[in-house]
Short mmCIF file of C-alpha atoms in Angstrom, two decimals:
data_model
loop_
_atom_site.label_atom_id
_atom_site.label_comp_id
_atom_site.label_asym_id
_atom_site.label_seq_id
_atom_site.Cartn_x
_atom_site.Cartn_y
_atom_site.Cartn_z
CA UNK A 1 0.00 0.00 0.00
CA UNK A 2 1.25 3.59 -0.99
CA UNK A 3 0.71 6.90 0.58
CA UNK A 4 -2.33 8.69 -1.07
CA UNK A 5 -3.28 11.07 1.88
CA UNK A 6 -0.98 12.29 4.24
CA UNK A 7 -2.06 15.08 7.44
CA UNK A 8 0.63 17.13 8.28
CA UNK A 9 0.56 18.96 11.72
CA UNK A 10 2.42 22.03 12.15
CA UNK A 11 2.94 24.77 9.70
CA UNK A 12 6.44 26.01 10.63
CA UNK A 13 9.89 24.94 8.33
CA UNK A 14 9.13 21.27 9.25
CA UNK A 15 5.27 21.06 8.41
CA UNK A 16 5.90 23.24 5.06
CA UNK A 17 8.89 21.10 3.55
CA UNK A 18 7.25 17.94 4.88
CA UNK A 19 4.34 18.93 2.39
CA UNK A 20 6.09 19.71 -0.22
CA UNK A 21 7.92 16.75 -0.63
CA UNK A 22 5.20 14.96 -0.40
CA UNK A 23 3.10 16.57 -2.58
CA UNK A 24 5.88 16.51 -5.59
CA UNK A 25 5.12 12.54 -4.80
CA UNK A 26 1.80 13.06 -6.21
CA UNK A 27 0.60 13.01 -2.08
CA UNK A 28 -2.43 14.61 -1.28
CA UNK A 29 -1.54 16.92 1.30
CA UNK A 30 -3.49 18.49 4.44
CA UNK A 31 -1.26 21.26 6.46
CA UNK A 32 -2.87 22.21 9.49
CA UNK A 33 -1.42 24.82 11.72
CA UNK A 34 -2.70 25.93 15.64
CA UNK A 35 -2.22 29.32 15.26
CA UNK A 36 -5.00 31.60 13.09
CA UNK A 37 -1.94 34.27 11.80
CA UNK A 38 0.49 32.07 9.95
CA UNK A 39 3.48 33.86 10.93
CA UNK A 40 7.18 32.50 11.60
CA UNK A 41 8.67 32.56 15.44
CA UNK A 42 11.70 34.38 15.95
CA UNK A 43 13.59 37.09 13.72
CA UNK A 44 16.59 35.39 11.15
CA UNK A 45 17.53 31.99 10.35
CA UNK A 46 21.19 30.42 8.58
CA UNK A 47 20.73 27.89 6.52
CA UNK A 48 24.11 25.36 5.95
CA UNK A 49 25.33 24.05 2.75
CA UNK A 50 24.09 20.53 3.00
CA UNK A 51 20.21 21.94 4.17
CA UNK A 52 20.60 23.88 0.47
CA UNK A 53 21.59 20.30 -0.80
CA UNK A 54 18.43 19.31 0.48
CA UNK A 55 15.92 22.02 -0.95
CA UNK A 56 18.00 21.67 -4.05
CA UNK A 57 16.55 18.31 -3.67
CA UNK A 58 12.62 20.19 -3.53
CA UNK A 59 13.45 22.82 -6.32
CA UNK A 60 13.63 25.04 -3.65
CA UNK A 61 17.66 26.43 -3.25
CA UNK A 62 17.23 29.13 -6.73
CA UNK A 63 13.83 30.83 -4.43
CA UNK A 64 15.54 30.30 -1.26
CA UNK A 65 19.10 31.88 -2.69
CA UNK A 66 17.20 34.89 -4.21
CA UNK A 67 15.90 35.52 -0.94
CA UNK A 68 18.82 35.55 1.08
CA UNK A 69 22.17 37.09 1.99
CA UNK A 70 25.23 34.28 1.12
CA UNK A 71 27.95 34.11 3.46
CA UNK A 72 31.53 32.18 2.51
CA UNK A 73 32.78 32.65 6.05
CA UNK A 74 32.30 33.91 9.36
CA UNK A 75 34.61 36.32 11.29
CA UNK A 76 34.95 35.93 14.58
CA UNK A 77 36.06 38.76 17.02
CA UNK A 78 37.15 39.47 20.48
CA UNK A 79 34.36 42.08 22.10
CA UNK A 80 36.82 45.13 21.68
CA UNK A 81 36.79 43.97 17.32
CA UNK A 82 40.29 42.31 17.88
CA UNK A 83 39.79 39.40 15.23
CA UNK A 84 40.01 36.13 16.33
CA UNK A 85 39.85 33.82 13.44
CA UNK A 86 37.68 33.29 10.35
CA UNK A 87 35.31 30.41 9.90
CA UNK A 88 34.88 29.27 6.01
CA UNK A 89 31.89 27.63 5.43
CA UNK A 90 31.83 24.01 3.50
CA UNK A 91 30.33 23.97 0.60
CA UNK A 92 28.75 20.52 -0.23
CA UNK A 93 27.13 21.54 -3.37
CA UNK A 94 28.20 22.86 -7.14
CA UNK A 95 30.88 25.75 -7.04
CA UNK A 96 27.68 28.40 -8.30
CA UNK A 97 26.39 27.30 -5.01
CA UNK A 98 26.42 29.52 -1.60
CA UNK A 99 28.05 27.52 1.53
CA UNK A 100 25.88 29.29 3.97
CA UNK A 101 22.88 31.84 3.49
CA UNK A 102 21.13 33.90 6.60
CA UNK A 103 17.59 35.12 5.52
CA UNK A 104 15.14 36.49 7.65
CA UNK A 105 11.90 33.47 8.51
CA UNK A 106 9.58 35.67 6.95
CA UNK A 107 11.25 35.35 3.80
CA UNK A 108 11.82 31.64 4.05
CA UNK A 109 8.24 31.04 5.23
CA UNK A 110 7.00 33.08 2.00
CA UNK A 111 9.00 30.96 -0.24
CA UNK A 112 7.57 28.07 1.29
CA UNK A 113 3.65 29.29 1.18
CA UNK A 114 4.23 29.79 -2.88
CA UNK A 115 5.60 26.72 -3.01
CA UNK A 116 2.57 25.21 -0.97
CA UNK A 117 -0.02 27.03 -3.60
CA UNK A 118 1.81 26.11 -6.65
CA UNK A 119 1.31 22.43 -5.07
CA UNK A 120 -2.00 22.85 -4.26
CA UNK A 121 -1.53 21.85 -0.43
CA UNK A 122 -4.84 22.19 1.89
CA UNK A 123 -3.62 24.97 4.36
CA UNK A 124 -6.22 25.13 7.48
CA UNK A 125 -5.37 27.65 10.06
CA UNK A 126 -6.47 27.86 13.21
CA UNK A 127 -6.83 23.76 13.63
CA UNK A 128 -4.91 20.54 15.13
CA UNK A 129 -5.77 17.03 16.08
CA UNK A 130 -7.28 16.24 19.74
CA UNK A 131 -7.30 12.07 19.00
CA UNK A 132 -5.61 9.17 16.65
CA UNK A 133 -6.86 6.03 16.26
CA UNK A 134 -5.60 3.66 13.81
CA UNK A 135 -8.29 1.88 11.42
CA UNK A 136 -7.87 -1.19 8.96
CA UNK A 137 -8.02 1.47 6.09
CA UNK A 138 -5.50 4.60 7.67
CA UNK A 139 -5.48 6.89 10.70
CA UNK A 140 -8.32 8.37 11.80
CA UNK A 141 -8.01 12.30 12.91
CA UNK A 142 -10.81 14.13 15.64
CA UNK A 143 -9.86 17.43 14.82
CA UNK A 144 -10.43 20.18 17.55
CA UNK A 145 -13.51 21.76 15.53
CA UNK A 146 -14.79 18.26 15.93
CA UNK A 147 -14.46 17.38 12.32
CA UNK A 148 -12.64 14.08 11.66
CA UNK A 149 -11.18 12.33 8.28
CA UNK A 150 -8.85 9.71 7.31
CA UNK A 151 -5.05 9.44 6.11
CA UNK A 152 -2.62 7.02 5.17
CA UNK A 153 -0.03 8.86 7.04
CA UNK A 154 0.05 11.25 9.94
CA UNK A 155 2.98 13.73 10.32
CA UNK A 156 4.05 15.24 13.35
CA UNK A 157 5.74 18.40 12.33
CA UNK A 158 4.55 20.71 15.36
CA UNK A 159 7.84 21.91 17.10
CA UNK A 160 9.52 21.27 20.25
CA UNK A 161 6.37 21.30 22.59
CA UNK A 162 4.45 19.00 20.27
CA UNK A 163 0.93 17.85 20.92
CA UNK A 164 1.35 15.15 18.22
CA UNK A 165 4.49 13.86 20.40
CA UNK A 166 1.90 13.87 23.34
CA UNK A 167 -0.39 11.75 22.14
CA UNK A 168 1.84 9.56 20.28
CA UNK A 169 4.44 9.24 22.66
CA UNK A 170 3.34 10.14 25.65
CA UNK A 171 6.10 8.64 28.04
CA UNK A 172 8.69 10.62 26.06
CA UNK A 173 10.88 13.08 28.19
CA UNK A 174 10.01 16.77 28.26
CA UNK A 175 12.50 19.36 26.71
CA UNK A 176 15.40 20.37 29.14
CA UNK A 177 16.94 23.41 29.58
CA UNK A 178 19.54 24.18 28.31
CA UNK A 179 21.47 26.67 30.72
CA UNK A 180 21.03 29.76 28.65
CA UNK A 181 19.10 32.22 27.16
CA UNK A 182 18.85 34.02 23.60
CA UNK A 183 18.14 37.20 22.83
CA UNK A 184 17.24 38.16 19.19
CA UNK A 185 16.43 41.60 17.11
CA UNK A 186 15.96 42.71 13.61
CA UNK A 187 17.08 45.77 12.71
CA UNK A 188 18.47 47.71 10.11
CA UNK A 189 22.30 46.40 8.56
CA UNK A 190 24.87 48.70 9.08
CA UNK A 191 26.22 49.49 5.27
CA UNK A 192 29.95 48.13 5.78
CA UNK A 193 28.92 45.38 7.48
CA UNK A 194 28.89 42.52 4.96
CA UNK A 195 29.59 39.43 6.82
CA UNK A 196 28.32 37.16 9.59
CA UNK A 197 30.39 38.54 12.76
CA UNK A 198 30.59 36.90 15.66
CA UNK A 199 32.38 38.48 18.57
CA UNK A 200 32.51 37.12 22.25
CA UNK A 201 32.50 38.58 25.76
CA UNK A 202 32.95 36.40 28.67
CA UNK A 203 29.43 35.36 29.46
CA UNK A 204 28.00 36.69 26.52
CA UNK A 205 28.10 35.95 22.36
CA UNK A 206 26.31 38.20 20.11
CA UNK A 207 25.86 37.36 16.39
CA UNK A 208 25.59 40.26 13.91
CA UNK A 209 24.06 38.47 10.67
CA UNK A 210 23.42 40.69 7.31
CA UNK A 211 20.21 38.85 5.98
CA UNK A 212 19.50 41.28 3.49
CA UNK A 213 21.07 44.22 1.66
CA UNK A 214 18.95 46.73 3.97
CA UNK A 215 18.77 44.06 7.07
CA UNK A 216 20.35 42.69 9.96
CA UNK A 217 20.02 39.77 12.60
CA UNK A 218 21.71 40.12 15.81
CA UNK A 219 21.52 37.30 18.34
CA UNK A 220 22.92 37.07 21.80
CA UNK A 221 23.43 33.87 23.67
CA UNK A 222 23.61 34.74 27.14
CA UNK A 223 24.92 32.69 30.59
CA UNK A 224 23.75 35.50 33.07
CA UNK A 225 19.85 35.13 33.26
CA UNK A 226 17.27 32.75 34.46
CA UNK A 227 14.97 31.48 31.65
CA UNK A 228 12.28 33.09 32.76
CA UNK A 229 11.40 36.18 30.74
CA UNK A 230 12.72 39.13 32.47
CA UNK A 231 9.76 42.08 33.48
CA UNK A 232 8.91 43.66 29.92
CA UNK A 233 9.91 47.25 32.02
CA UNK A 234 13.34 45.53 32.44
CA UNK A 235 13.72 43.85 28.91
CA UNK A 236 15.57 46.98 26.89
CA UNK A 237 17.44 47.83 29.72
CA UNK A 238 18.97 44.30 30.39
CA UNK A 239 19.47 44.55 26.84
CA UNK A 240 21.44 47.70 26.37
CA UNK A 241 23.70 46.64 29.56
CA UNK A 242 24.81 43.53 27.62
CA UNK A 243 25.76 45.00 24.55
CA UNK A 244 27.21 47.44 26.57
CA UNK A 245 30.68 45.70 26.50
CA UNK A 246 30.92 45.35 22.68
CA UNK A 247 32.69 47.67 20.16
CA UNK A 248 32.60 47.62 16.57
CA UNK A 249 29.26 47.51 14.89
CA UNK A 250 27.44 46.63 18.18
CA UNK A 251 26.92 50.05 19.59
CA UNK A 252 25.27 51.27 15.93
CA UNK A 253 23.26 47.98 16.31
CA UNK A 254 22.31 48.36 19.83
CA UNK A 255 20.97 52.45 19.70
CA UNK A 256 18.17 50.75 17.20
CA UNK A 257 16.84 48.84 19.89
CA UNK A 258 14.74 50.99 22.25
CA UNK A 259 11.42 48.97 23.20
CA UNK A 260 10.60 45.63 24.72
CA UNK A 261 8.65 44.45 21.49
CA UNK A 262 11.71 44.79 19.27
CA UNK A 263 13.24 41.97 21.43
CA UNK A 264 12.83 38.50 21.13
CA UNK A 265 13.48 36.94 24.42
CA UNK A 266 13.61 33.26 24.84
CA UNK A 267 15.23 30.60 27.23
CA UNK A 268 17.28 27.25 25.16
CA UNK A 269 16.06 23.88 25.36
CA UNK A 270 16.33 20.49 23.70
CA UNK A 271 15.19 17.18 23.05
CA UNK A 272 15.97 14.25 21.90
CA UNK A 273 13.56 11.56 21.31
CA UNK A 274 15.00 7.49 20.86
CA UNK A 275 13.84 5.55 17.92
CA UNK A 276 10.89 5.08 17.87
CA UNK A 277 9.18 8.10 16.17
CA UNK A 278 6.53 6.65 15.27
CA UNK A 279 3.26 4.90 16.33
CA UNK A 280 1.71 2.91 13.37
CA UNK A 281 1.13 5.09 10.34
CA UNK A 282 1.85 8.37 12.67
CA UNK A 283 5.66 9.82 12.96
CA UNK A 284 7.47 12.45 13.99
CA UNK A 285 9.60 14.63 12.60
CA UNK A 286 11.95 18.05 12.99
CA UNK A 287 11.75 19.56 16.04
CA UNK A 288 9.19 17.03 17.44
CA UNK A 289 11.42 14.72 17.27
CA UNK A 290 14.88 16.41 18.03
CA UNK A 291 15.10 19.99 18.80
CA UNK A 292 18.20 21.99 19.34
CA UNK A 293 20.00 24.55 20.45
CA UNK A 294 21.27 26.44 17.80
CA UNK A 295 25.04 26.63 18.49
CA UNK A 296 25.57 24.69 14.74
CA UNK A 297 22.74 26.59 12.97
CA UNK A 298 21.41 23.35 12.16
CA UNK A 299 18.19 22.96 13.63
CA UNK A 300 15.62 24.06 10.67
CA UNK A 301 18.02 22.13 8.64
CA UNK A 302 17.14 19.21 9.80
CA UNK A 303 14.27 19.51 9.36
CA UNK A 304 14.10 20.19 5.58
CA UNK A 305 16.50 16.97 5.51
CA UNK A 306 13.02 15.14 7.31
CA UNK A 307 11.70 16.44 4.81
CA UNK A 308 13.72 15.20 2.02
CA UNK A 309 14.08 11.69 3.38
CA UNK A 310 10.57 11.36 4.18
CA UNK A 311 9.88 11.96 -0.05
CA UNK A 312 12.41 9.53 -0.69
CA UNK A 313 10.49 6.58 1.25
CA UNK A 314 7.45 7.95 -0.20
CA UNK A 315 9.00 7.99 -3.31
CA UNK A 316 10.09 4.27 -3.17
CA UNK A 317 6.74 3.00 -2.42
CA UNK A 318 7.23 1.94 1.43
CA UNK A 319 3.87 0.93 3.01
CA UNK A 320 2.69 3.79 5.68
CA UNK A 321 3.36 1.21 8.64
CA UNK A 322 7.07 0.86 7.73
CA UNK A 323 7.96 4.34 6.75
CA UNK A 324 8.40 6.11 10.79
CA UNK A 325 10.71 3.04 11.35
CA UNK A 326 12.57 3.47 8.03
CA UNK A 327 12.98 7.11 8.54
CA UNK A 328 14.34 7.18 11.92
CA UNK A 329 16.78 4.77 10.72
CA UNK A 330 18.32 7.07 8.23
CA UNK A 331 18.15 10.09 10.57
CA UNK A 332 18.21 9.02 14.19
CA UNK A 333 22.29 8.98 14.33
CA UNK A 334 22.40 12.41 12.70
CA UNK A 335 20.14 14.22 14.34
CA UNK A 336 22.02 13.04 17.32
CA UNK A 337 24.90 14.38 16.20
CA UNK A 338 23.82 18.03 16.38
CA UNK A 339 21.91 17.83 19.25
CA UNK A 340 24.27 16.63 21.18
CA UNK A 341 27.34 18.78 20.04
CA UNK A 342 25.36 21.61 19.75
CA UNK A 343 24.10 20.97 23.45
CA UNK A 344 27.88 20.35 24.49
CA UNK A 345 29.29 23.94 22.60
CA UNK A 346 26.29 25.17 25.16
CA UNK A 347 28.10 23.82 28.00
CA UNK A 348 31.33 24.86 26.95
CA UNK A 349 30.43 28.52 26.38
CA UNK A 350 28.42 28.51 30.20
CA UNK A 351 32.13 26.68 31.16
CA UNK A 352 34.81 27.32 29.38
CA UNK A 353 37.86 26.57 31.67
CA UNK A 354 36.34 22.69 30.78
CA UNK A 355 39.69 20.85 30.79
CA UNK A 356 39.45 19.13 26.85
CA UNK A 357 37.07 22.14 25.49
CA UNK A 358 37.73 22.73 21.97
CA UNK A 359 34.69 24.04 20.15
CA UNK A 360 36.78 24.73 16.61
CA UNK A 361 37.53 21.21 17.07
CA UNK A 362 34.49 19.99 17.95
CA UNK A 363 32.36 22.24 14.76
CA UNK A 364 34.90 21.59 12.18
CA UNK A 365 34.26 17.22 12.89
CA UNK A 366 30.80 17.69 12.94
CA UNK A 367 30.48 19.85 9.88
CA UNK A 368 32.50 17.33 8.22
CA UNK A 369 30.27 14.47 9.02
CA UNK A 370 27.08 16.47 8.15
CA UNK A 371 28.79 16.85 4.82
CA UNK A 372 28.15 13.40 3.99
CA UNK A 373 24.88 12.55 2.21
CA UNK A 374 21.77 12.28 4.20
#
């Protein structure tokens, strides 16, 4: 038996490549997404050279490239603009091909939705699943309208607090913490700065990530707070007393940022789910099934290799009951991978007198091995 009808739950990077790939299968596709405004969380997003090997994979990398700023390396600084070192960025793909691109999600969830249309994907908003049964014929749905239907697959593709994984999975372990916090603003790019800069000071990291000729995405990873989200009184004022201790761009970047809803404030966690994925014909996938911190920019990337792999099964005809088995086989050890080094570059940045550490060490192997095919 062959999937026909697939419900996909969760409309973020996940959910949308999910149904694309499988509607280029000749899939019928139903996307339903929670929230009634279909907007992206947070503010910019990098996307690796072997997650553009994958939505080369969909047709998407040409839409996806035209939308974004590419990057061949990243500079990294000392907080006073003394230069560290310089990253460059593997390329996995042809030489006409970008390493790394940084985009805002706006612009990556708009390729995506034209994508979705030119597909003809079912896109209800405002709508998830309360109950799954299986049935001789497919998985039954009880949508929260009270509506039900039918599929021959059920996808999982609702992010790191999923209610899919819930009723699935329900013994599965909660996502930790991960001992920091981010902070993250869009804002205006200042016009000589043309690369991704990194620059460090002591218990702080900020980012400073052109995504756009006109735009910028700053992100700081921060050891000094408790996850909770400071007082929204306090927010710009915690802010400014952070970036405080940076030179270079950072001050032009910081006097942008002058009230609480320009910040996006949020605490790290992860979570790793063991094989299986998958109950029957439902699975998980992306952050459902292993979300990350985002010390390897690697975490949407994943999922659009999910994505890609799930197609491929699809693709080869595997019955709904075998593919969540067959697809956490093929991903399981590399999703791993990133969660786990990205969760141990974490602990190295909240410790760094760690006898052993050696983050250059530790990203350079593991961008090596996510080189490889998926």
């Amino acid at each position: 038996m062959s999937v026909r009808k697939a419900l996909i739950v969760g409309g973020g990077p996940a959910g949308m490549t999910t149904s694309i790939a499988l509607a280029r299968q000749g899939v019928e596709c139903e996307l339903v997404e929670i929230n009634t405004h279909w907007r992206p969380a947070g503010v910019g997003i990098g996307l690796q050279s072997a997650p553009l090997r994958a939505l080369k994979a969909l047709d998407l990398l040409d839409p996806v490239v035209a939308a974004s700023y590419p990057h061949a390396e990243i500079e990294m600084l000392r907080a006073d603009g003394v230069q560290l070192g310089v990253m460059p960025q593997v390329n996995v793909n042809g030489p006409g091909d970008p390493p790394f691109v940084a985009m805002s999600r706006m612009a990556l969830h708009e390729v995506l939705e034209r994508r979705l249309d030119q597909l003809g994907v079912a896109v209800q908003l405002g709508l998830t699943v309360d109950e799954l049964s299986e049935e001789a014929d497919g998985v039954r749905a009880v949508f929260d309208d009270g509506t039900d239907d039918v599929f021959d697959l059920v996808i999982g593709a609702d992010g790191m607090h999923s209610h899919v994984r819930g009723l699935l999975l329900p013994d599965t372990p909660a996502p930790e913490y991960a001992g920091q916090v981010i902070w993250r603003i869009g804002v205006s790019r200042p016009a000589e700065l043309e690369r991704y800069t990194i620059m460090i000071a002591g218990p702080t990291r900020v980012g400073l990530v052109p995504i756009a000729d006109d735009r910028l995405y700053m992100w700081m990873l921060d050891n000094t707070l408790p996850p909770e989200r400071p007082p929204r009184e306090r927010l710009v004022e915690l802010f400014q007393e952070r970036m405080a201790a940076y030179a270079g761009f950072a001050p032009e970047v910081a006097a942008q940022i002058g009230e609480p809803d320009q910040i996006d404030f949020r605490a790290l966690h992860w979570v790793l789910v063991p094989p299986p994925w998958h109950a029957g014909r439902v699975l998980l996938l992306g952050d459902a099934a292993h979300a990350t911190t985002p010390h390897l920019a690697f975490g949407v990337g994943l999922a659009i290799e999910d994505a890609v792999v799930l197609g491929e099964l699809v693709a080869d005809g595997c019955d709904p009951v075998d593919v969540g088995e067959r697809l956490a086989l093929r991903r399981f050890e590399r999703c791993r991978l990133v969660v786990e080094n990205s969760l141990q570059l974490s602990r190295w940045e909240q410790a760094p007198d760690t006898p052993g550490a050696d983050p250059g060490a530790l990203i350079g192997a593991t961008m090596r091995e996510l080189a490889k095919p998926i």
